[in-house]
PDB file of C-alpha atoms in Angstrom:
ATOM      1  CA  UNK A   1       0.789 -17.607  68.463  1.00 87.00           C
ATOM      2  CA  UNK A   2       4.082 -15.858  68.437  1.00 94.00           C
ATOM      3  CA  UNK A   3       3.652 -12.115  68.287  1.00 97.00           C
ATOM      4  CA  UNK A   4       6.509  -9.530  67.744  1.00 98.00           C
ATOM      5  CA  UNK A   5       6.272  -5.939  68.329  1.00 99.00           C
ATOM      6  CA  UNK A   6       8.856  -3.856  66.719  1.00 98.00           C
ATOM      7  CA  UNK A   7       9.215  -0.076  65.830  1.00 98.00           C
ATOM      8  CA  UNK A   8       8.376   1.411  62.660  1.00 98.00           C
ATOM      9  CA  UNK A   9      11.244   3.644  60.712  1.00 97.00           C
ATOM     10  CA  UNK A  10      10.635   6.536  58.790  1.00 96.00           C
ATOM     11  CA  UNK A  11      11.511   4.433  55.185  1.00 98.00           C
ATOM     12  CA  UNK A  12       8.519   2.309  56.447  1.00 98.00           C
ATOM     13  CA  UNK A  13       6.018   5.397  56.168  1.00 98.00           C
ATOM     14  CA  UNK A  14       4.299   4.309  52.835  1.00 98.00           C
ATOM     15  CA  UNK A  15       2.629   1.056  54.852  1.00 98.00           C
ATOM     16  CA  UNK A  16       2.328   2.618  57.700  1.00 98.00           C
ATOM     17  CA  UNK A  17       0.336   4.789  55.708  1.00 97.00           C
ATOM     18  CA  UNK A  18      -2.060   1.873  54.478  1.00 96.00           C
ATOM     19  CA  UNK A  19      -2.750   0.741  58.260  1.00 97.00           C
ATOM     20  CA  UNK A  20      -3.232   4.704  59.107  1.00 96.00           C
ATOM     21  CA  UNK A  21      -6.031   4.939  56.660  1.00 95.00           C
ATOM     22  CA  UNK A  22      -7.312   1.074  57.190  1.00 94.00           C
ATOM     23  CA  UNK A  23      -7.871   2.067  60.847  1.00 94.00           C
ATOM     24  CA  UNK A  24      -9.975   5.524  60.221  1.00 92.00           C
ATOM     25  CA  UNK A  25     -11.809   3.378  57.229  1.00 90.00           C
ATOM     26  CA  UNK A  26     -12.861   1.210  60.379  1.00 89.00           C
ATOM     27  CA  UNK A  27     -13.051   3.140  63.562  1.00 88.00           C
ATOM     28  CA  UNK A  28     -14.682   6.057  62.019  1.00 88.00           C
ATOM     29  CA  UNK A  29     -16.981   3.701  59.657  1.00 86.00           C
ATOM     30  CA  UNK A  30     -16.132   5.095  56.130  1.00 84.00           C
ATOM     31  CA  UNK A  31     -16.774   2.753  53.325  1.00 80.00           C
ATOM     32  CA  UNK A  32     -13.362   1.826  51.679  1.00 74.00           C
ATOM     33  CA  UNK A  33     -14.674   3.355  48.565  1.00 75.00           C
ATOM     34  CA  UNK A  34     -14.803   6.909  49.871  1.00 77.00           C
ATOM     35  CA  UNK A  35     -11.808   8.993  48.912  1.00 72.00           C
ATOM     36  CA  UNK A  36     -10.090  10.292  51.666  1.00 84.00           C
ATOM     37  CA  UNK A  37      -7.068  12.243  49.665  1.00 90.00           C
ATOM     38  CA  UNK A  38      -6.652  15.466  52.097  1.00 89.00           C
ATOM     39  CA  UNK A  39      -7.008  13.152  55.092  1.00 92.00           C
ATOM     40  CA  UNK A  40      -4.401  11.082  53.773  1.00 94.00           C
ATOM     41  CA  UNK A  41      -2.033  13.817  52.451  1.00 96.00           C
ATOM     42  CA  UNK A  42      -2.186  15.065  56.317  1.00 96.00           C
ATOM     43  CA  UNK A  43      -1.270  12.012  58.129  1.00 97.00           C
ATOM     44  CA  UNK A  44       1.607  11.328  55.540  1.00 98.00           C
ATOM     45  CA  UNK A  45       2.795  14.701  56.048  1.00 98.00           C
ATOM     46  CA  UNK A  46       2.384  14.275  59.867  1.00 98.00           C
ATOM     47  CA  UNK A  47       4.287  11.081  59.996  1.00 98.00           C
ATOM     48  CA  UNK A  48       7.209  12.237  57.641  1.00 98.00           C
ATOM     49  CA  UNK A  49       7.652  15.447  59.902  1.00 98.00           C
ATOM     50  CA  UNK A  50       7.242  13.524  63.408  1.00 98.00           C
ATOM     51  CA  UNK A  51       8.736  10.289  63.312  1.00 98.00           C
ATOM     52  CA  UNK A  52      12.389  11.133  61.911  1.00 95.00           C
ATOM     53  CA  UNK A  53      12.401  13.383  65.048  1.00 96.00           C
ATOM     54  CA  UNK A  54      11.328  11.419  67.742  1.00 96.00           C
ATOM     55  CA  UNK A  55       7.723  13.240  67.994  1.00 98.00           C
ATOM     56  CA  UNK A  56       6.042  10.038  66.481  1.00 99.00           C
ATOM     57  CA  UNK A  57       6.870   6.524  67.486  1.00 99.00           C
ATOM     58  CA  UNK A  58       5.220   3.916  65.883  1.00 99.00           C
ATOM     59  CA  UNK A  59       4.785   0.085  66.121  1.00 99.00           C
ATOM     60  CA  UNK A  60       3.984  -2.871  64.101  1.00 99.00           C
ATOM     61  CA  UNK A  61       2.184  -6.198  65.730  1.00 99.00           C
ATOM     62  CA  UNK A  62       3.741  -9.252  63.336  1.00 98.00           C
ATOM     63  CA  UNK A  63       2.388 -12.919  63.348  1.00 98.00           C
ATOM     64  CA  UNK A  64       4.337 -15.011  61.405  1.00 94.00           C
ATOM     65  CA  UNK A  65       6.191 -12.064  59.816  1.00 94.00           C
ATOM     66  CA  UNK A  66       3.011 -10.688  58.807  1.00 97.00           C
ATOM     67  CA  UNK A  67       1.881  -7.485  59.995  1.00 98.00           C
ATOM     68  CA  UNK A  68      -1.292  -8.329  62.182  1.00 98.00           C
ATOM     69  CA  UNK A  69      -1.703  -4.749  64.240  1.00 98.00           C
ATOM     70  CA  UNK A  70      -0.484  -1.337  64.712  1.00 99.00           C
ATOM     71  CA  UNK A  71      -0.221   1.341  67.435  1.00 98.00           C
ATOM     72  CA  UNK A  72       1.700   4.583  68.246  1.00 98.00           C
ATOM     73  CA  UNK A  73       2.391   7.451  70.244  1.00 99.00           C
ATOM     74  CA  UNK A  74       2.815  11.460  70.012  1.00 99.00           C
ATOM     75  CA  UNK A  75       5.408  12.296  72.029  1.00 98.00           C
ATOM     76  CA  UNK A  76       4.859  16.045  73.367  1.00 98.00           C
ATOM     77  CA  UNK A  77       6.241  18.796  76.403  1.00 97.00           C
ATOM     78  CA  UNK A  78       3.230  20.094  78.519  1.00 97.00           C
ATOM     79  CA  UNK A  79       4.339  22.796  81.009  1.00 97.00           C
ATOM     80  CA  UNK A  80       5.535  21.247  84.184  1.00 97.00           C
ATOM     81  CA  UNK A  81       3.169  20.232  87.164  1.00 96.00           C
ATOM     82  CA  UNK A  82       3.170  18.928  90.657  1.00 95.00           C
ATOM     83  CA  UNK A  83       1.189  15.726  88.638  1.00 92.00           C
ATOM     84  CA  UNK A  84       3.639  16.021  85.762  1.00 96.00           C
ATOM     85  CA  UNK A  85       7.046  17.403  86.925  1.00 97.00           C
ATOM     86  CA  UNK A  86       9.118  17.058  83.568  1.00 98.00           C
ATOM     87  CA  UNK A  87       5.900  18.180  81.532  1.00 98.00           C
ATOM     88  CA  UNK A  88       6.661  14.825  79.225  1.00 98.00           C
ATOM     89  CA  UNK A  89       3.431  13.655  77.956  1.00 98.00           C
ATOM     90  CA  UNK A  90       2.648  10.523  75.017  1.00 98.00           C
ATOM     91  CA  UNK A  91      -0.664  10.081  73.531  1.00 98.00           C
ATOM     92  CA  UNK A  92      -1.246   6.644  72.297  1.00 98.00           C
ATOM     93  CA  UNK A  93      -2.908   6.249  69.197  1.00 97.00           C
ATOM     94  CA  UNK A  94      -3.811   4.644  66.061  1.00 96.00           C
ATOM     95  CA  UNK A  95      -3.825   0.973  68.112  1.00 97.00           C
ATOM     96  CA  UNK A  96      -5.529  -1.249  66.116  1.00 97.00           C
ATOM     97  CA  UNK A  97      -5.564  -5.117  65.190  1.00 97.00           C
ATOM     98  CA  UNK A  98      -6.929  -6.692  62.451  1.00 96.00           C
ATOM     99  CA  UNK A  99     -10.202  -8.460  62.924  1.00 95.00           C
ATOM    100  CA  UNK A 100      -8.922 -11.934  61.629  1.00 96.00           C
ATOM    101  CA  UNK A 101      -6.349 -11.846  65.118  1.00 97.00           C
ATOM    102  CA  UNK A 102      -8.741 -10.079  67.487  1.00 95.00           C
ATOM    103  CA  UNK A 103      -8.641 -11.805  70.430  1.00 94.00           C
ATOM    104  CA  UNK A 104      -5.542 -12.873  70.538  1.00 95.00           C
ATOM    105  CA  UNK A 105      -3.634 -10.393  72.968  1.00 97.00           C
ATOM    106  CA  UNK A 106      -2.194  -8.425  70.028  1.00 98.00           C
ATOM    107  CA  UNK A 107      -3.549  -5.398  71.285  1.00 98.00           C
ATOM    108  CA  UNK A 108      -2.000  -5.877  74.179  1.00 98.00           C
ATOM    109  CA  UNK A 109       1.523  -6.601  73.574  1.00 98.00           C
ATOM    110  CA  UNK A 110       0.853  -3.461  71.613  1.00 99.00           C
ATOM    111  CA  UNK A 111      -0.078  -1.000  74.575  1.00 98.00           C
ATOM    112  CA  UNK A 112       2.419  -2.715  76.580  1.00 99.00           C
ATOM    113  CA  UNK A 113       5.332  -2.240  74.365  1.00 99.00           C
ATOM    114  CA  UNK A 114       4.058   1.386  74.021  1.00 99.00           C
ATOM    115  CA  UNK A 115       4.186   1.920  77.473  1.00 98.00           C
ATOM    116  CA  UNK A 116       7.718   0.911  77.608  1.00 98.00           C
ATOM    117  CA  UNK A 117       9.116   2.772  74.985  1.00 98.00           C
ATOM    118  CA  UNK A 118       7.177   6.221  77.277  1.00 98.00           C
ATOM    119  CA  UNK A 119       8.663   4.888  80.048  1.00 98.00           C
ATOM    120  CA  UNK A 120      12.118   4.353  78.740  1.00 98.00           C
ATOM    121  CA  UNK A 121      11.930   8.490  77.388  1.00 98.00           C
ATOM    122  CA  UNK A 122      10.985   9.357  81.107  1.00 98.00           C
ATOM    123  CA  UNK A 123       7.661   9.881  80.332  1.00 98.00           C
ATOM    124  CA  UNK A 124       5.042   9.444  83.450  1.00 92.00           C
ATOM    125  CA  UNK A 125       1.523  11.265  81.928  1.00 96.00           C
ATOM    126  CA  UNK A 126       0.316   8.677  79.498  1.00 98.00           C
ATOM    127  CA  UNK A 127      -3.009   8.766  77.929  1.00 96.00           C
ATOM    128  CA  UNK A 128      -5.142   7.390  75.179  1.00 96.00           C
ATOM    129  CA  UNK A 129      -9.017   7.928  74.073  1.00 94.00           C
ATOM    130  CA  UNK A 130     -10.612   4.877  74.774  1.00 92.00           C
ATOM    131  CA  UNK A 131     -13.075   3.087  72.244  1.00 89.00           C
ATOM    132  CA  UNK A 132     -15.499   0.840  74.009  1.00 89.00           C
ATOM    133  CA  UNK A 133     -14.325  -2.149  72.450  1.00 89.00           C
ATOM    134  CA  UNK A 134     -10.629  -0.884  73.953  1.00 92.00           C
ATOM    135  CA  UNK A 135     -11.388   0.413  77.223  1.00 95.00           C
ATOM    136  CA  UNK A 136     -11.548  -3.576  79.026  1.00 96.00           C
ATOM    137  CA  UNK A 137      -8.387  -3.865  77.661  1.00 96.00           C
ATOM    138  CA  UNK A 138      -7.140  -0.308  78.949  1.00 97.00           C
ATOM    139  CA  UNK A 139      -8.424  -0.571  82.248  1.00 97.00           C
ATOM    140  CA  UNK A 140      -6.483  -3.916  82.522  1.00 97.00           C
ATOM    141  CA  UNK A 141      -3.547  -2.413  82.088  1.00 97.00           C
ATOM    142  CA  UNK A 142      -4.302   0.108  84.751  1.00 97.00           C
ATOM    143  CA  UNK A 143      -5.779   3.853  82.235  1.00 97.00           C
ATOM    144  CA  UNK A 144      -8.372   5.580  84.650  1.00 96.00           C
ATOM    145  CA  UNK A 145     -11.154   7.359  83.357  1.00 92.00           C
ATOM    146  CA  UNK A 146      -9.542  11.461  82.885  1.00 89.00           C
ATOM    147  CA  UNK A 147     -12.442  13.424  84.497  1.00 86.00           C
ATOM    148  CA  UNK A 148     -12.668  16.895  84.521  1.00 85.00           C
ATOM    149  CA  UNK A 149     -11.425  17.370  80.659  1.00 85.00           C
ATOM    150  CA  UNK A 150     -13.666  18.806  77.917  1.00 87.00           C
ATOM    151  CA  UNK A 151     -13.021  19.153  74.497  1.00 84.00           C
ATOM    152  CA  UNK A 152     -13.625  22.359  72.152  1.00 93.00           C
ATOM    153  CA  UNK A 153     -16.369  21.291  68.838  1.00 89.00           C
ATOM    154  CA  UNK A 154     -15.395  22.514  65.968  1.00 81.00           C
ATOM    155  CA  UNK A 155     -17.857  22.997  63.647  1.00 72.00           C
ATOM    156  CA  UNK A 156     -15.717  23.179  60.178  1.00 62.00           C
ATOM    157  CA  UNK A 157     -18.884  23.474  58.276  1.00 55.00           C
ATOM    158  CA  UNK A 158     -19.162  26.618  58.127  1.00 49.00           C
TER     159      UNK A 158
END
């Protein structure tokens, strides 16, 4: 099986949006028929604002010229520190392989491609939020737990 990874261009945002919604339905176990119009619009707005400006890099994984998976990374700056002197960061996200193609190395190729793209941009701080299914792959690629981080839970129902 020949796996090809290629960068998504701004003109492919509609296709990328189909994949993003598939990921959200699958990862968050949302039924396919459930409408997510506002989430769709916000994701589309995000891609349109960031891809052209180079603040988000997305890729497709192709098998026999058919998209089988995807991935992306949000690029940003934080305050420079001893462990990240230039302040450049890459947050890997939306890493997904369609069920029929899982176990074939597609996720690994996507993550390796994203890491390479981050390194080309002189980004040393590369991180992600790991699902239980993805954790073994990420660990094999050198990712480790980031102890000491916390997240504020935002109750939006108030």
